[in-house]
Amino acid sequence: MLHIKTIVLTLTLMLISSVMFAQNTLSLDSIISIIKANNPELKVYQERMKSQDALVSGASAWMAPMLGIGTFMTPYNNFSRAGNQQDGSIMLVAEQKIANKSKIRANEAYLKAQSNITAQLNAESFNDLRALARSNYYDVLTIEKSINYLSKNLLVLQNLKKLSEIRYTYNKAGLAQIYSMQAKIYEIENQITSAKANLEIGKIKLNTLMNRDKYLDFQIDTALSFKTYIIQNNLNETVNNRSSIKLVNEQINSINLENKMIATEAKPEFSVQFNHMQTYNTVNPNQFSLMGSLSIPIAPWAAKSYQSKLKANQFEVAAMQFQKENVTNNLLGLIATQQKHLMHMQMELDTYKDKILPTMQKSYEVLLLNYQENKEELTTVLTAFKELNDSELVYLMKLNEYYQTLTEYERNVEQ
């Protein structure tokens, strides 16, 4: 019975530890999702969009009515007279300006456009944060792989040192060679320590992007398969879908809508005024007046204001069109260059992985076997080992360079 309980407890602990490990392992997609939900930089844009959307509901508001009180046709010596001999009236004034519907519609469309601009700024900011997350993630990934390489090579050196010490007791190995090997062991241990420090720095950067505790530890998906780039055949369509291009389009659209709003200033505005005069005496009758007024904004001295704004915005739109052309041209050239660069880098990585590293591994293994059979010197084995170790690290460096270029490429082709 006790044996069964022990087994159940062991299985439970194993299950809990496996779940905890699974929860502690973050894939690249999971990190990007957390960044999208928690990063404060994106929340700034989201709250700003809510603020701008809230302004749209007030676009149809009219100006507040005007109320006034005063005297009407009242002599200066009026109040020194008897009440039934006083002239003039107390005047109550109410005035309302009637909003022009075309102005309301133009203002509403302009305010809606501001939210669209912020939405594209949010998309561009997320694109930058996503690229930064990928860059840091690939850094951590290659550092993890380098630690695995170095740990494996450290174990090989330690075993080789033990073998040399055994051979030294039989006068078949030199003491200098053992010291040289120990120095190489220290060197690799130092490289592992440095790599672990860089690993912690990379995780701090990712935690910062996720807006979490900076020292919260987690594992990455080291089983991530080699990611190849996707060739973008229709580059013009790809570039036009970029958030940076859409941002310029929204800004141009906003200025055009602003021009429509400014153009409505040339339309007349109406106002209605009602006046009620309450006489001071009971002899004269009470009076009223009802007056409508119409503004004439096309008068030359009044039209200068909105005409100059329209002209300035036309120049601004032309400038933004050239800005869009410049961004598009640069992106097309950059994407095409990166595609060629990635193709060359991928071929180089395939050569390292399929030819260079396996060949050097076989060469090292043959030399090690010959050394064990007293057919080769230890210095030759160590030289082959160093070349293999250096080539493995060069491969990882090139792999990281490939991933960083891929990250920048994806940043340029994604929306």
Coordinates of C-alpha atoms in Angstrom, one line a residue:
M1 CA 0.0 0.0 0.0
L2 CA 2.8 2.4 0.9
H3 CA 4.6 1.5 -2.3
I4 CA 1.5 2.4 -4.3
K5 CA 1.2 5.8 -2.5
T6 CA 4.8 6.5 -3.3
I7 CA 4.3 5.8 -7.0
V8 CA 1.2 8.0 -7.0
L9 CA 3.0 10.8 -5.3
T10 CA 6.0 10.6 -7.7
L11 CA 3.7 10.7 -10.7
T12 CA 1.8 13.7 -9.3
L13 CA 5.1 15.5 -8.7
M14 CA 6.2 14.7 -12.2
L15 CA 3.0 15.9 -13.7
I16 CA 3.1 19.2 -11.7
S17 CA 6.7 19.8 -12.7
S18 CA 5.9 19.1 -16.3
V19 CA 3.0 21.5 -16.2
M20 CA 5.1 24.2 -14.5
F21 CA 7.9 23.7 -17.1
A22 CA 5.3 24.0 -19.9
Q23 CA 3.9 27.1 -18.4
N24 CA 7.4 28.5 -18.0
T25 CA 8.3 28.0 -21.6
L26 CA 7.4 30.8 -23.9
S27 CA 7.2 30.6 -27.7
L28 CA 7.9 33.6 -29.9
D29 CA 4.2 33.9 -30.8
S30 CA 3.3 33.8 -27.1
I31 CA 5.7 36.6 -26.3
I32 CA 4.4 38.7 -29.2
S33 CA 0.8 38.2 -28.0
I34 CA 1.8 39.3 -24.4
I35 CA 3.5 42.4 -25.9
K36 CA 0.4 43.3 -27.9
A37 CA -1.8 43.0 -24.8
N38 CA 0.5 44.5 -22.1
N39 CA 3.1 46.9 -23.6
P40 CA 2.4 50.4 -22.3
E41 CA 3.6 52.0 -25.5
L42 CA 0.7 50.4 -27.4
K43 CA -1.8 51.3 -24.6
V44 CA -0.9 55.0 -25.2
Y45 CA -2.2 54.8 -28.7
Q46 CA -5.3 52.8 -27.7
E47 CA -6.3 55.3 -25.1
R48 CA -5.6 58.1 -27.6
M49 CA -7.9 56.5 -30.1
K50 CA -10.7 56.3 -27.5
S51 CA -10.1 60.0 -26.8
Q52 CA -10.3 61.0 -30.4
D53 CA -13.4 58.8 -31.0
A54 CA -15.1 60.5 -28.0
L55 CA -14.6 63.9 -29.8
V56 CA -16.6 62.7 -32.8
S57 CA -19.8 62.6 -30.9
G58 CA -19.5 66.3 -30.1
A59 CA -19.0 67.3 -33.7
S60 CA -22.7 68.0 -34.2
A61 CA -23.0 70.4 -31.3
W62 CA -24.4 73.9 -31.9
M63 CA -23.0 77.0 -30.3
A64 CA -24.5 77.9 -26.9
P65 CA -27.4 80.3 -27.0
M66 CA -26.8 83.9 -25.8
L67 CA -29.0 85.5 -23.2
G68 CA -28.8 89.2 -22.2
I69 CA -30.5 91.9 -20.2
G70 CA -30.4 95.7 -20.5
T71 CA -32.4 98.8 -21.0
F72 CA -34.1 100.0 -24.2
M73 CA -34.7 103.7 -25.1
T74 CA -34.3 104.9 -21.5
P75 CA -33.6 108.6 -20.8
Y76 CA -30.8 109.4 -18.4
N77 CA -33.2 111.2 -15.9
N78 CA -35.8 108.5 -16.3
F79 CA -35.7 107.2 -12.7
S80 CA -36.0 110.7 -11.2
R81 CA -39.6 110.8 -12.5
A82 CA -42.7 109.4 -11.1
G83 CA -43.4 105.8 -12.0
N84 CA -46.2 106.4 -14.4
Q85 CA -44.1 109.1 -16.2
Q86 CA -41.0 106.9 -16.8
D87 CA -40.1 106.1 -20.4
G88 CA -38.1 103.2 -21.9
S89 CA -38.1 99.5 -21.2
I90 CA -36.2 96.6 -19.7
M91 CA -34.9 94.5 -22.6
L92 CA -34.4 90.8 -22.5
V93 CA -32.3 89.3 -25.4
A94 CA -32.1 85.7 -26.6
E95 CA -29.8 84.8 -29.6
Q96 CA -29.0 81.5 -31.2
K97 CA -26.6 80.8 -34.0
I98 CA -27.8 78.0 -36.3
A99 CA -25.2 75.5 -37.2
N100 CA -24.4 74.9 -40.9
K101 CA -25.0 71.2 -41.6
S102 CA -22.2 71.0 -44.2
K103 CA -19.8 72.4 -41.5
I104 CA -20.9 69.8 -39.0
R105 CA -20.4 66.9 -41.5
A106 CA -17.0 68.2 -42.6
N107 CA -15.9 68.6 -38.9
E108 CA -17.2 65.1 -38.1
A109 CA -15.3 63.5 -41.0
Y110 CA -12.1 65.3 -40.0
L111 CA -12.3 64.2 -36.4
K112 CA -12.9 60.5 -37.5
A113 CA -9.7 60.7 -39.6
Q114 CA -7.6 61.6 -36.6
S115 CA -8.5 58.3 -35.0
N116 CA -7.4 56.5 -38.2
I117 CA -4.0 58.2 -38.1
T118 CA -3.5 57.0 -34.5
A119 CA -4.5 53.5 -35.5
Q120 CA -1.8 53.4 -38.1
L121 CA 0.7 54.8 -35.6
N122 CA -0.3 52.0 -33.2
A123 CA 0.2 49.4 -36.0
E124 CA 3.6 50.9 -36.9
S125 CA 4.6 50.9 -33.2
F126 CA 3.5 47.3 -32.8
N127 CA 5.4 46.3 -35.9
D128 CA 8.6 47.9 -34.4
L129 CA 8.0 46.1 -31.0
R130 CA 7.4 42.8 -32.7
A131 CA 10.6 43.1 -34.7
L132 CA 12.5 44.0 -31.5
A133 CA 11.0 41.0 -29.7
R134 CA 12.0 38.7 -32.6
S135 CA 15.5 40.1 -32.6
N136 CA 15.9 39.6 -28.8
Y137 CA 14.3 36.1 -29.0
Y138 CA 16.7 35.0 -31.8
D139 CA 19.6 36.4 -29.7
V140 CA 18.5 34.3 -26.8
L141 CA 18.0 31.3 -29.0
T142 CA 21.5 31.4 -30.5
I143 CA 23.0 32.0 -27.1
E144 CA 21.3 28.9 -25.8
K145 CA 22.6 26.9 -28.7
S146 CA 26.1 28.3 -28.2
I147 CA 26.0 27.3 -24.5
N148 CA 25.0 23.8 -25.6
Y149 CA 27.9 23.7 -28.0
L150 CA 30.4 25.0 -25.5
S151 CA 29.1 22.6 -22.7
K152 CA 29.5 19.6 -25.0
N153 CA 33.0 20.7 -26.0
L154 CA 33.9 21.4 -22.4
L155 CA 32.9 17.8 -21.5
V156 CA 35.1 16.5 -24.4
L157 CA 38.1 18.5 -23.2
Q158 CA 37.6 17.4 -19.7
N159 CA 37.6 13.7 -20.8
L160 CA 40.5 14.3 -23.0
K161 CA 42.4 15.9 -20.1
K162 CA 41.7 12.9 -17.9
L163 CA 42.9 10.6 -20.7
S164 CA 46.1 12.6 -21.0
E165 CA 46.7 12.5 -17.3
I166 CA 46.4 8.7 -17.4
R167 CA 48.8 8.6 -20.3
Y168 CA 51.2 10.9 -18.5
T169 CA 51.6 8.4 -15.7
Y170 CA 52.9 6.0 -18.3
N171 CA 55.1 8.7 -19.9
K172 CA 53.0 8.8 -23.1
A173 CA 51.8 12.4 -22.7
G174 CA 53.6 15.6 -21.9
L175 CA 52.9 17.8 -18.9
A176 CA 52.9 20.9 -21.0
Q177 CA 50.1 19.5 -23.1
I178 CA 48.0 18.8 -20.0
Y179 CA 48.5 22.4 -18.9
S180 CA 47.6 23.7 -22.3
M181 CA 44.4 21.6 -22.2
Q182 CA 43.5 23.0 -18.8
A183 CA 43.9 26.5 -20.2
K184 CA 41.5 25.7 -23.0
I185 CA 39.1 24.3 -20.4
Y186 CA 39.3 27.6 -18.5
E187 CA 38.7 29.5 -21.7
I188 CA 35.6 27.6 -22.6
E189 CA 34.3 27.9 -19.0
N190 CA 34.8 31.7 -19.4
Q191 CA 32.9 31.7 -22.7
I192 CA 30.0 29.8 -21.0
T193 CA 29.9 32.3 -18.2
S194 CA 29.8 35.2 -20.6
A195 CA 27.1 33.5 -22.7
K196 CA 25.0 33.0 -19.6
A197 CA 25.3 36.6 -18.7
N198 CA 24.2 37.6 -22.2
L199 CA 21.3 35.1 -21.9
E200 CA 20.1 36.8 -18.8
I201 CA 20.4 40.2 -20.5
G202 CA 18.3 39.0 -23.4
K203 CA 15.6 37.7 -21.1
I204 CA 15.5 41.1 -19.3
K205 CA 14.9 42.8 -22.6
L206 CA 12.1 40.4 -23.5
N207 CA 10.5 40.9 -20.0
T208 CA 10.7 44.6 -20.5
L209 CA 8.9 44.4 -23.8
M210 CA 6.2 42.2 -22.1
N211 CA 5.9 44.7 -19.2
R212 CA 6.7 42.0 -16.7
D213 CA 9.1 41.7 -13.7
K214 CA 12.5 42.2 -15.4
Y215 CA 14.1 39.3 -13.5
L216 CA 11.3 36.8 -14.1
D217 CA 12.9 33.7 -15.5
F218 CA 11.5 31.7 -18.3
Q219 CA 12.5 29.2 -21.0
I220 CA 12.3 29.7 -24.8
D221 CA 11.4 27.2 -27.4
T222 CA 14.9 25.9 -28.3
A223 CA 13.3 23.4 -30.6
L224 CA 12.3 26.2 -32.9
S225 CA 12.9 24.9 -36.5
F226 CA 15.0 26.9 -39.0
K227 CA 12.8 29.6 -40.4
T228 CA 13.1 30.5 -44.1
Y229 CA 11.9 33.7 -45.6
I230 CA 8.9 34.1 -47.9
I231 CA 9.7 35.7 -51.2
Q232 CA 7.4 38.7 -51.9
N233 CA 6.8 38.6 -55.6
N234 CA 4.5 41.6 -55.8
L235 CA 6.6 44.2 -53.9
N236 CA 4.4 47.1 -54.8
E237 CA 1.3 45.5 -53.3
T238 CA 3.4 44.5 -50.2
V239 CA 4.7 48.0 -49.7
N240 CA 1.3 49.6 -50.2
N241 CA 0.0 47.5 -47.3
R242 CA 2.7 48.6 -44.9
S243 CA 1.5 50.6 -41.9
S244 CA 4.1 53.3 -42.7
I245 CA 2.6 53.9 -46.1
K246 CA -1.0 53.7 -44.8
L247 CA 0.0 56.2 -42.2
V248 CA 1.0 58.7 -44.9
N249 CA -2.2 58.0 -46.8
E250 CA -4.3 58.7 -43.7
Q251 CA -2.4 61.9 -43.1
I252 CA -3.0 63.0 -46.6
N253 CA -6.7 62.1 -46.3
S254 CA -6.8 64.0 -43.0
I255 CA -5.5 67.2 -44.7
N256 CA -8.0 66.8 -47.6
L257 CA -10.8 66.5 -45.0
E258 CA -9.4 69.5 -43.2
N259 CA -9.5 71.4 -46.5
K260 CA -13.2 70.5 -46.9
M261 CA -13.8 71.7 -43.4
I262 CA -11.9 75.0 -44.1
A263 CA -13.9 75.4 -47.4
T264 CA -17.1 75.4 -45.4
E265 CA -16.0 78.6 -43.8
A266 CA -17.0 80.3 -47.1
K267 CA -20.6 79.2 -46.5
P268 CA -22.8 81.7 -44.7
E269 CA -24.0 81.2 -41.2
F270 CA -27.5 82.1 -39.8
S271 CA -28.5 83.4 -36.4
V272 CA -31.8 84.4 -34.9
Q273 CA -32.3 87.1 -32.2
F274 CA -35.4 87.7 -30.2
N275 CA -35.8 90.9 -28.0
H276 CA -38.5 91.5 -25.5
M277 CA -39.0 95.1 -24.1
Q278 CA -40.9 95.4 -20.8
T279 CA -41.9 99.1 -20.3
Y280 CA -41.4 100.9 -17.0
N281 CA -44.9 102.3 -17.0
T282 CA -48.3 100.9 -17.6
V283 CA -49.2 103.4 -20.3
N284 CA -46.9 102.3 -23.1
P285 CA -47.3 98.8 -24.5
N286 CA -44.6 96.1 -24.3
Q287 CA -42.6 95.6 -27.4
F288 CA -40.6 92.9 -29.1
S289 CA -38.3 92.4 -32.1
L290 CA -37.3 89.3 -34.1
M291 CA -34.3 89.5 -36.3
G292 CA -32.4 87.0 -38.5
S293 CA -28.9 87.7 -39.6
L294 CA -26.6 86.2 -42.2
S295 CA -22.8 86.2 -42.3
I296 CA -21.0 87.0 -45.5
P297 CA -17.6 85.2 -45.3
I298 CA -16.8 85.7 -49.0
A299 CA -16.0 89.3 -48.3
P300 CA -12.4 89.9 -49.4
W301 CA -11.2 91.1 -46.0
A302 CA -12.8 87.9 -44.4
A303 CA -11.9 85.4 -47.0
K304 CA -8.1 85.8 -46.7
S305 CA -8.0 83.6 -43.6
Y306 CA -9.4 80.4 -44.9
Q307 CA -8.0 80.9 -48.4
S308 CA -4.4 81.1 -47.0
K309 CA -5.1 77.9 -45.0
L310 CA -6.3 76.1 -48.1
K311 CA -3.2 77.1 -50.0
A312 CA -0.9 76.0 -47.2
N313 CA -2.6 72.6 -47.0
Q314 CA -2.2 72.1 -50.7
F315 CA 1.5 72.5 -50.4
E316 CA 1.5 70.1 -47.4
V317 CA -0.3 67.4 -49.4
A318 CA 2.2 67.8 -52.2
A319 CA 5.0 67.4 -49.7
M320 CA 3.4 64.2 -48.2
Q321 CA 3.0 62.8 -51.7
F322 CA 6.7 63.1 -52.2
Q323 CA 7.3 61.7 -48.8
K324 CA 5.2 58.6 -49.7
E325 CA 7.1 58.2 -52.9
N326 CA 10.4 58.4 -51.1
V327 CA 9.3 55.8 -48.4
T328 CA 7.9 53.5 -51.1
N329 CA 11.1 53.8 -53.2
N330 CA 13.3 53.1 -50.2
L331 CA 11.2 50.1 -49.0
L332 CA 11.2 48.5 -52.5
G333 CA 15.0 48.8 -52.7
L334 CA 15.5 47.5 -49.2
I335 CA 13.2 44.5 -49.5
A336 CA 14.7 43.5 -52.8
T337 CA 18.2 43.8 -51.3
Q338 CA 17.2 41.8 -48.2
Q339 CA 15.7 39.0 -50.3
K340 CA 19.0 38.6 -52.2
H341 CA 21.0 38.8 -49.0
L342 CA 18.8 36.2 -47.2
M343 CA 19.1 33.8 -50.2
H344 CA 22.9 34.0 -50.0
M345 CA 23.0 33.7 -46.2
Q346 CA 20.7 30.6 -46.4
M347 CA 23.0 28.9 -48.9
E348 CA 26.0 29.7 -46.7
L349 CA 24.3 28.3 -43.6
D350 CA 23.3 25.1 -45.5
T351 CA 27.0 24.7 -46.6
Y352 CA 28.1 25.0 -43.0
K353 CA 25.5 22.7 -41.6
D354 CA 25.6 20.0 -44.3
K355 CA 29.3 20.1 -45.4
I356 CA 31.8 22.1 -43.3
L357 CA 30.7 21.1 -39.8
P358 CA 30.2 17.4 -40.5
T359 CA 33.6 17.2 -42.3
M360 CA 35.4 18.9 -39.5
Q361 CA 33.6 16.7 -36.9
K362 CA 34.8 13.5 -38.8
S363 CA 38.3 14.9 -39.1
Y364 CA 38.4 15.6 -35.3
E365 CA 37.0 12.1 -34.5
V366 CA 39.6 10.4 -36.7
L367 CA 42.5 12.4 -35.1
L368 CA 41.1 11.6 -31.6
L369 CA 40.9 7.9 -32.5
N370 CA 44.5 8.0 -33.8
Y371 CA 45.6 9.7 -30.6
Q372 CA 44.0 7.0 -28.5
E373 CA 45.9 4.5 -30.6
N374 CA 49.2 6.4 -30.2
K375 CA 49.2 7.3 -33.9
E376 CA 48.8 11.1 -33.5
E377 CA 50.0 13.9 -31.3
L378 CA 47.8 15.6 -28.8
T379 CA 48.6 19.1 -30.2
T380 CA 47.1 17.9 -33.6
V381 CA 43.9 16.7 -31.9
L382 CA 43.6 20.0 -29.9
T383 CA 44.1 22.0 -33.1
A384 CA 41.3 20.0 -34.9
F385 CA 39.1 20.4 -31.8
K386 CA 39.7 24.2 -31.7
E387 CA 38.9 24.5 -35.4
L388 CA 35.7 22.6 -34.9
N389 CA 34.7 24.6 -31.9
D390 CA 35.4 27.9 -33.7
S391 CA 33.5 26.8 -36.8
E392 CA 30.5 25.9 -34.6
L393 CA 30.5 29.3 -33.1
V394 CA 30.9 30.9 -36.5
Y395 CA 27.9 29.0 -37.7
L396 CA 25.9 30.2 -34.8
M397 CA 27.1 33.8 -35.4
K398 CA 26.0 33.5 -39.0
L399 CA 22.7 31.9 -38.0
N400 CA 22.0 34.9 -35.7
E401 CA 23.0 37.3 -38.4
Y402 CA 20.5 35.5 -40.7
Y403 CA 17.7 35.7 -38.1
Q404 CA 18.4 39.4 -37.5
T405 CA 18.2 40.1 -41.3
L406 CA 15.1 38.0 -41.5
T407 CA 13.6 40.0 -38.6
E408 CA 14.3 43.3 -40.4
Y409 CA 12.9 41.8 -43.7
E410 CA 9.7 40.7 -42.0
R411 CA 9.4 44.2 -40.3
N412 CA 9.5 45.7 -43.8
V413 CA 7.0 43.4 -45.5
E414 CA 4.5 43.0 -42.7
Q415 CA 1.6 45.4 -42.1

